[in-house]
mmCIF file of C-alpha atoms in Angstrom:
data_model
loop_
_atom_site.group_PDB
_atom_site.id
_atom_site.type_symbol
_atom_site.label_atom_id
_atom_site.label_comp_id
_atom_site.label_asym_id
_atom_site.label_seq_id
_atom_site.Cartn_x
_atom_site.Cartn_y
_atom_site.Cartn_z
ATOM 1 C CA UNK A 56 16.813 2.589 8.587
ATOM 2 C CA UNK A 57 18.568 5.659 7.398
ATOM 3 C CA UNK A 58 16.513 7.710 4.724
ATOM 4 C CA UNK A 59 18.911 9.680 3.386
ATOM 5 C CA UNK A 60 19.984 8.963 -0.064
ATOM 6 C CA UNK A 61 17.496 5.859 -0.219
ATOM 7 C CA UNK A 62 15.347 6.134 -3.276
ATOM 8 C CA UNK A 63 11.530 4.624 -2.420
ATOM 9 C CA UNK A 64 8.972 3.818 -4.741
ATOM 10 C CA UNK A 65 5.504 4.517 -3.953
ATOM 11 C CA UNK A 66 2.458 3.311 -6.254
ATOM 12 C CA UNK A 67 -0.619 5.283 -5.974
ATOM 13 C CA UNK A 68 1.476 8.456 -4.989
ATOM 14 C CA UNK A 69 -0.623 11.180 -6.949
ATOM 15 C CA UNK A 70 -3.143 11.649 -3.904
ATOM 16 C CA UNK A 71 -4.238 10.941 -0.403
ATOM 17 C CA UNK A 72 -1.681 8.557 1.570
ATOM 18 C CA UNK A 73 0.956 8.415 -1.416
ATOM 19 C CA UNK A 74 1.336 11.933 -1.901
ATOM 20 C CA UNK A 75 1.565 12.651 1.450
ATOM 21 C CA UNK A 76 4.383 9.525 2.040
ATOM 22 C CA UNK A 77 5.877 10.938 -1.146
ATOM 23 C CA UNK A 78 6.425 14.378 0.637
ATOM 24 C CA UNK A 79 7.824 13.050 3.851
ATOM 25 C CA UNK A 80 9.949 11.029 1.963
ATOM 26 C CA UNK A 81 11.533 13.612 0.173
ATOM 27 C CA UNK A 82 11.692 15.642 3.237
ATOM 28 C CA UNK A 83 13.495 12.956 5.089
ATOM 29 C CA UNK A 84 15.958 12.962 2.280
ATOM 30 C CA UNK A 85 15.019 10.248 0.264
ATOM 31 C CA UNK A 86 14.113 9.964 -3.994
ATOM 32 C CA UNK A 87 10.784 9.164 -4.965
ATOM 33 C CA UNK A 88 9.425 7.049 -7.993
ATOM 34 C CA UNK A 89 5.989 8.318 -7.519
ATOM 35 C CA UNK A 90 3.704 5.927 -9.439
ATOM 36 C CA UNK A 91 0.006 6.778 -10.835
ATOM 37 C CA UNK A 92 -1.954 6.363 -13.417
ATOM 38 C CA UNK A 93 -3.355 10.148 -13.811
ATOM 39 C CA UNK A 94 -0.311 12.005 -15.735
ATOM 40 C CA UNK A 95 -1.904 15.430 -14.088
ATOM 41 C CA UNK A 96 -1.118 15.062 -10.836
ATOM 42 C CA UNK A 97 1.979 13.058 -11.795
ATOM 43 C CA UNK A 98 3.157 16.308 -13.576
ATOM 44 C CA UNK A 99 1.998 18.045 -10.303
ATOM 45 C CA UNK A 100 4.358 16.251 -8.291
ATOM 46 C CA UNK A 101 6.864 16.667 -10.931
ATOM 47 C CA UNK A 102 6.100 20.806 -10.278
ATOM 48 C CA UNK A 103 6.540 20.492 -6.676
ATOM 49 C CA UNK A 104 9.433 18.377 -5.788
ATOM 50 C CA UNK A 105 11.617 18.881 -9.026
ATOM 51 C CA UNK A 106 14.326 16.213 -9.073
ATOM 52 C CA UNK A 107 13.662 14.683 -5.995
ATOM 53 C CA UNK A 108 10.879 13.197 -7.642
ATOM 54 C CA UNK A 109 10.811 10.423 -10.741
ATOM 55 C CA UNK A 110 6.911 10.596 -11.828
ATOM 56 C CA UNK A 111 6.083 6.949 -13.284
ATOM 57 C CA UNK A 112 2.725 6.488 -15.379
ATOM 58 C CA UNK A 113 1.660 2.864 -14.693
ATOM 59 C CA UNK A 114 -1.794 1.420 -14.550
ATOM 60 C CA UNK A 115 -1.439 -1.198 -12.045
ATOM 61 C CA UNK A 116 -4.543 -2.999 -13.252
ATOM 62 C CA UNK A 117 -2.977 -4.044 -16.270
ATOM 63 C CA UNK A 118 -0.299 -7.364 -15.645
ATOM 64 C CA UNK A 119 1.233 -6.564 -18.664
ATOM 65 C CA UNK A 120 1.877 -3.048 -17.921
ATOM 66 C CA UNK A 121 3.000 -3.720 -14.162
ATOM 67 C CA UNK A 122 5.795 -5.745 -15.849
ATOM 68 C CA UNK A 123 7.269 -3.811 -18.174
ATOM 69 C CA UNK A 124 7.221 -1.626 -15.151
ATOM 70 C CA UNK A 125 9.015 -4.303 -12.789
ATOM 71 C CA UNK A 126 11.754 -4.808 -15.922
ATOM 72 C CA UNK A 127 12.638 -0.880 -16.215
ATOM 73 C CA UNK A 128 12.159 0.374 -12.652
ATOM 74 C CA UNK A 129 15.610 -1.335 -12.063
ATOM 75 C CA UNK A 130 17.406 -0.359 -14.653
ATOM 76 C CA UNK A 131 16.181 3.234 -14.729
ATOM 77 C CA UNK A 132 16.913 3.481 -10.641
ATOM 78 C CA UNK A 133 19.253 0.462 -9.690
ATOM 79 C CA UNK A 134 19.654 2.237 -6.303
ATOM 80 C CA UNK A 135 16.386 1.374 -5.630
ATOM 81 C CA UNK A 136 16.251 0.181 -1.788
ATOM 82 C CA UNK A 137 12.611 0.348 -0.445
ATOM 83 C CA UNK A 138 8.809 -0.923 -2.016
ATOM 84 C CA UNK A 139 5.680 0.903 -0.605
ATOM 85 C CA UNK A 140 2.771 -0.580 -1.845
ATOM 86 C CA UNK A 141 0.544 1.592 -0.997
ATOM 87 C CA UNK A 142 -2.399 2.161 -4.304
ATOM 88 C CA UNK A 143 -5.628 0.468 -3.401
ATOM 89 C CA UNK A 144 -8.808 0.834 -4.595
ATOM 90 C CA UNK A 145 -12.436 0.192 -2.474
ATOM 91 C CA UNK A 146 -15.714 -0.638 -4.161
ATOM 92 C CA UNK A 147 -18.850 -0.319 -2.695
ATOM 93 C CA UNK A 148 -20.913 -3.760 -3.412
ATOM 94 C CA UNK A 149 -24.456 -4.972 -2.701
ATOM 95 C CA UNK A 150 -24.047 -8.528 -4.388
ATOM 96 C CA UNK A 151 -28.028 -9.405 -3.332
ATOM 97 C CA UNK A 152 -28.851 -5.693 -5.294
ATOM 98 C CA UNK A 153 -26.570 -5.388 -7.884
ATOM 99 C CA UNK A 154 -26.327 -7.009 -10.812
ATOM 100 C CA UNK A 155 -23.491 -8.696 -11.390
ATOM 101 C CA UNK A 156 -22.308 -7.846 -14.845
ATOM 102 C CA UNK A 157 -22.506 -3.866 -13.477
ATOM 103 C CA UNK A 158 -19.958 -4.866 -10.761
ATOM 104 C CA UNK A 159 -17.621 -7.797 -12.091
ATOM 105 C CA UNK A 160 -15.423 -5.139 -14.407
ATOM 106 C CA UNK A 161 -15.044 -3.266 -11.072
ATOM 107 C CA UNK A 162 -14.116 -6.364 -9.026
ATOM 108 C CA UNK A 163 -11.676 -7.192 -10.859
ATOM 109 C CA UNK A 164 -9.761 -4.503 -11.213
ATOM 110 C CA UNK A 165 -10.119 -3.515 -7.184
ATOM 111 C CA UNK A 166 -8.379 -7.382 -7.415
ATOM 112 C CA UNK A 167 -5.463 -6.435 -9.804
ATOM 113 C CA UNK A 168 -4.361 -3.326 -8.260
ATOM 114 C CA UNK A 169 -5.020 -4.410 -4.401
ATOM 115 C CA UNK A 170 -3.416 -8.227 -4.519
ATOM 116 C CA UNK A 171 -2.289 -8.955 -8.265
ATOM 117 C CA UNK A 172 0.040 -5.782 -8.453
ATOM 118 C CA UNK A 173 0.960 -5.957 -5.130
ATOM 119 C CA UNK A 174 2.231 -9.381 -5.300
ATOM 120 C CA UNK A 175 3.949 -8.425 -8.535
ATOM 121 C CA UNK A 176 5.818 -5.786 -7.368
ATOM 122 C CA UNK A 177 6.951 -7.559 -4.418
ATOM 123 C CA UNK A 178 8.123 -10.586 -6.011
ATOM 124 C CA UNK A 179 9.461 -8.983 -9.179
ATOM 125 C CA UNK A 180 11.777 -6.237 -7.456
ATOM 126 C CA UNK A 181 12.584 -8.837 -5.007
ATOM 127 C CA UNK A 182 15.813 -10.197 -6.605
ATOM 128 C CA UNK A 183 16.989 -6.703 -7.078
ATOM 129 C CA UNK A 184 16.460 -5.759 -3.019
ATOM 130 C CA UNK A 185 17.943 -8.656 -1.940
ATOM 131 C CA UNK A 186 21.546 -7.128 -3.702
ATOM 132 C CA UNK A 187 20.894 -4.073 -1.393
ATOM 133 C CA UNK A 188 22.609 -3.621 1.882
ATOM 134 C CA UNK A 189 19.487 -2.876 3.272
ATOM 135 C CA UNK A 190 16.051 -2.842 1.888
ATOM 136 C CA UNK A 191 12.298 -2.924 2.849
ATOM 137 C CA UNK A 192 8.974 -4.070 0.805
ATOM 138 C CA UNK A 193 6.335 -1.984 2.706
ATOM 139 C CA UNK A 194 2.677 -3.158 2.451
ATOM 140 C CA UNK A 195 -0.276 -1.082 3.039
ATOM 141 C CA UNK A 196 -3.155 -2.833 4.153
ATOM 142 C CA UNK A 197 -6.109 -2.132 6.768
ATOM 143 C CA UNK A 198 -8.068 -3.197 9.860
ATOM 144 C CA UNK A 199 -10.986 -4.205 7.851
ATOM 145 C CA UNK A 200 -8.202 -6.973 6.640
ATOM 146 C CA UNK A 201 -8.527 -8.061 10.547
ATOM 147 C CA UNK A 202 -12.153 -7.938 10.561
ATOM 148 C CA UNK A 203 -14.176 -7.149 7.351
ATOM 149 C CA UNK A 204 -17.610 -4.582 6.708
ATOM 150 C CA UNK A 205 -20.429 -5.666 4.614
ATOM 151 C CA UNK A 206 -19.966 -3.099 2.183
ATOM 152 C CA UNK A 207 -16.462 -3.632 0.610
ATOM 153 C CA UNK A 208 -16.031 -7.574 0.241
ATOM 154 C CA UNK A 209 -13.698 -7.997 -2.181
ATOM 155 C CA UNK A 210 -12.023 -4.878 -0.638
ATOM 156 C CA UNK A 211 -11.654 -6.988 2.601
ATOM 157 C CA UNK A 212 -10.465 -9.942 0.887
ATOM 158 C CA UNK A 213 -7.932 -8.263 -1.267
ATOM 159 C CA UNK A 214 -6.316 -6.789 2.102
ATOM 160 C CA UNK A 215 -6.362 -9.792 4.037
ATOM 161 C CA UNK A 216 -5.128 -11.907 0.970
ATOM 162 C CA UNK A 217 -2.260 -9.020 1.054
ATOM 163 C CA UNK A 218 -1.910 -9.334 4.794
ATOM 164 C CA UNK A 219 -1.469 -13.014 4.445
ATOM 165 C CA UNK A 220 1.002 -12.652 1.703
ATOM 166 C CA UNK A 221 3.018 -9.878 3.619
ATOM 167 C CA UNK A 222 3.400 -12.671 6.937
ATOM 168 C CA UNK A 223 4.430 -15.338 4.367
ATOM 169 C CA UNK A 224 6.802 -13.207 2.351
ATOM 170 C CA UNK A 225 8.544 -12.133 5.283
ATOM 171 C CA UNK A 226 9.305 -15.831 7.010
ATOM 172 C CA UNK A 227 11.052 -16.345 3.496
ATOM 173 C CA UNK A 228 13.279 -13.308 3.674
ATOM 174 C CA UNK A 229 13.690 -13.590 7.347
ATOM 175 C CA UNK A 230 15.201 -17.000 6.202
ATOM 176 C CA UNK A 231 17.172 -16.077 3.199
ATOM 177 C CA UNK A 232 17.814 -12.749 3.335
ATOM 178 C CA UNK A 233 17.588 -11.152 6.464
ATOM 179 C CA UNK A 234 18.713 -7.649 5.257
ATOM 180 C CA UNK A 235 14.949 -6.923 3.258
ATOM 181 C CA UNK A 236 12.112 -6.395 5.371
ATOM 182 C CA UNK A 237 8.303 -7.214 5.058
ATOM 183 C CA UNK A 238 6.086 -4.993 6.475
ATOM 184 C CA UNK A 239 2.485 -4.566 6.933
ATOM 185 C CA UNK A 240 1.204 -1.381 7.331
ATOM 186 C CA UNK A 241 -2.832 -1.857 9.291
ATOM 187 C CA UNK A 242 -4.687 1.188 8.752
ATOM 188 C CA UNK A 243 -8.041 2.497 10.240
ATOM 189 C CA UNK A 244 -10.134 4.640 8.124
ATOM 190 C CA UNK A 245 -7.892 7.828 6.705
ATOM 191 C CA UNK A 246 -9.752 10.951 5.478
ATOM 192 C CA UNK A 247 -8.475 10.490 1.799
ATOM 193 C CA UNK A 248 -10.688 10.782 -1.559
ATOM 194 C CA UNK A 249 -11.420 7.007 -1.341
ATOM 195 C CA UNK A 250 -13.221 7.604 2.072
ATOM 196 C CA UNK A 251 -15.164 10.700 1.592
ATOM 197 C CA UNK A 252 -18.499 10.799 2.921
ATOM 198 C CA UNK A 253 -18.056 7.670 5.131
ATOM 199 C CA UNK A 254 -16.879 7.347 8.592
ATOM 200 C CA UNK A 255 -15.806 8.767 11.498
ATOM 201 C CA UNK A 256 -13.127 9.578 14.071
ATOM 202 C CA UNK A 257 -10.312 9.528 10.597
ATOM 203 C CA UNK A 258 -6.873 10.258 11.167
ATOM 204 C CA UNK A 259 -5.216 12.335 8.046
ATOM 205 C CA UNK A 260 -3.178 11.523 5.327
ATOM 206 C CA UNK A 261 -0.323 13.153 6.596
ATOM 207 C CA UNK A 262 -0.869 11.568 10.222
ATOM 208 C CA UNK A 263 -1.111 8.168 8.740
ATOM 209 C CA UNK A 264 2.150 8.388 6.268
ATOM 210 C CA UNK A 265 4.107 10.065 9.634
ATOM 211 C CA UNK A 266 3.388 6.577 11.183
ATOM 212 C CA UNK A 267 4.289 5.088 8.174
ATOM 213 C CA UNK A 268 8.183 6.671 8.212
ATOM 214 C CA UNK A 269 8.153 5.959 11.652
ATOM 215 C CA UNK A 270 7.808 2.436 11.687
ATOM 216 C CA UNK A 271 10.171 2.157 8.950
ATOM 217 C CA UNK A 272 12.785 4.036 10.718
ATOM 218 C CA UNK A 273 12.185 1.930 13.833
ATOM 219 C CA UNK A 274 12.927 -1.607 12.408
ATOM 220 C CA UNK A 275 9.249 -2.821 13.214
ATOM 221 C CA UNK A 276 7.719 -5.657 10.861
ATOM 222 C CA UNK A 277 3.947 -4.709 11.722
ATOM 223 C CA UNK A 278 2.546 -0.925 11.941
ATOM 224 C CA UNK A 279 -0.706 -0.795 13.634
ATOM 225 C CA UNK A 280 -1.498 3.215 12.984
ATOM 226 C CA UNK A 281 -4.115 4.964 15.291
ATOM 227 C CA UNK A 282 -7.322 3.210 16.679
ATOM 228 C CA UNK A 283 -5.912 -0.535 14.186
ATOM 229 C CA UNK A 284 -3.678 -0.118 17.485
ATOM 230 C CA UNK A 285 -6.863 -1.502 19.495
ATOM 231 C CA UNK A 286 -7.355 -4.090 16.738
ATOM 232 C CA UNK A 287 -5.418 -7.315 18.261
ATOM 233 C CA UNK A 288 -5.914 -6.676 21.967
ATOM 234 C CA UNK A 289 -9.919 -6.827 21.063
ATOM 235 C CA UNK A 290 -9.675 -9.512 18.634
ATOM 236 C CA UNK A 291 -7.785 -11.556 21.312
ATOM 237 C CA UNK A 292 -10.538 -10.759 23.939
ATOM 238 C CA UNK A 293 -13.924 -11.172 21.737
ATOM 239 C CA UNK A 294 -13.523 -11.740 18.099
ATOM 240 C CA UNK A 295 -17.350 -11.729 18.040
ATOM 241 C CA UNK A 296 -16.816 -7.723 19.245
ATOM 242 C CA UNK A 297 -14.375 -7.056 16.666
ATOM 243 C CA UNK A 298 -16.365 -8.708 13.751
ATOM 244 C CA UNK A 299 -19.547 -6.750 15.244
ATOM 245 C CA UNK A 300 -17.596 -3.357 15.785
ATOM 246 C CA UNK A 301 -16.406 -2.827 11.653
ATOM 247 C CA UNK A 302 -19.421 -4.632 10.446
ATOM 248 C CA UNK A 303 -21.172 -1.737 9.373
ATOM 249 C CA UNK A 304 -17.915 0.850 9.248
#
């Protein structure tokens, strides 16, 4: 897929992985509608990339609020020819030591923005994609959707529910319309703000988003980035390894 002239949307594009897909976009010649929900670094982006860039205030936890978005976005940029999902949100949980009325507000909102909005989005803009020549709906989800840690359940399950959806999606539009493709992005850890102070061996921001734009160029359907590479060749060998090698990542 030619970048050139395509304009992308990218949720969560204010920091980490977005901004850094949002600058390689725009340096591969492509339009951004950067969404976020901080309208700081939206007006920072706004600073940096001028008209290249289409800043977009959305929270993604709220349904209401992701629709209105869905019903604009294509009137606003009708050109609109590629979908990265890419906002995501990871909370810590110790469901034998927390309490659960400290942790349920949090739970659900890792749930709206990681599967609700993601399936929103996809859906929503869907009709409108299929009317491009070409179009993609690009997923970002993680090898701890493969095989989950004890630390970030719902995190795990959101991915792996988006995973899921991603496979499905795409058997429909592989049917019906060829021309838009599903892809899932699998990550392994990134050194972002969500990540800091846990982990080892991360790749970048800028490392991860290259891959991103690479895959996309290519034509592939699934992205395994850095060491997620590793992921199916070990699951296929010893899913008890896998299981027992993120466990406590």
């Amino acid at each position: 897929m030619n970048l050139v002239g395509k304009t992308v949307l990218v949720t969560g594009a204010t920091r980490g992985i977005g901004r850094e897909l949002t600058r390689q976009f725009i340096e591969s010649g492509a339009h951004v509608v950067a969404a976020g929900r901080e309208h700081r670094h939206l007006e920072s982006l706004a600073s940096d990339y001028a008209d290249r860039v289409t800043p977009w205030a959305v929270d993604l936890a709220d349904p209401d609020a992701v629709d209105i978005f869905v019903r604009e976005l294509t009137d606003r940029h009708p050109q609109l020819s590629i979908v990265i999902n890419n906002a995501g949100v990871q909370t810590l949980t110790d469901f034998l030591g927390d309490g659960p009325q400290t942790t349920r507000a949090a739970l659900r909102r890792e749930v709206a923005i990681n599967l609700d909005a993601v399936i929103a989005l996809s859906t929503g803009l869907l009709p409108h994609l299929r009317r491009q020549p070409a179009a993609a709906i690009v997923n970002i989800t993680s090898g701890l959707a493969v095989t989950p840690k004890r630390s970030a359940p719902v995190y795990c399950a959101t991915k792996a529910g988006v995973r899921v959806f991603t496979r499905a999606l795409r058997y429909q539009c592989q049917d019906a319309a060829p021309h838009v493709r599903v892809i899932d992005v699998v990550l392994p850890i990134v050194d972002t703000d969500m990540t800091r102070g846990r982990g080892r061996g991360k790749i970048s921001a800028a490392d991860a988003a290259a891959a991103v734009i690479t895959g996309i160029r290519c034509g592939s359907t699934e992205i395994y980035v850095g060491k997620a590479k590793l992921l199916p060749a070990v699951m296929r060998l010893s899913p008890a390894l896998g299981y027992r090698i993120l466990r406590n990542g």
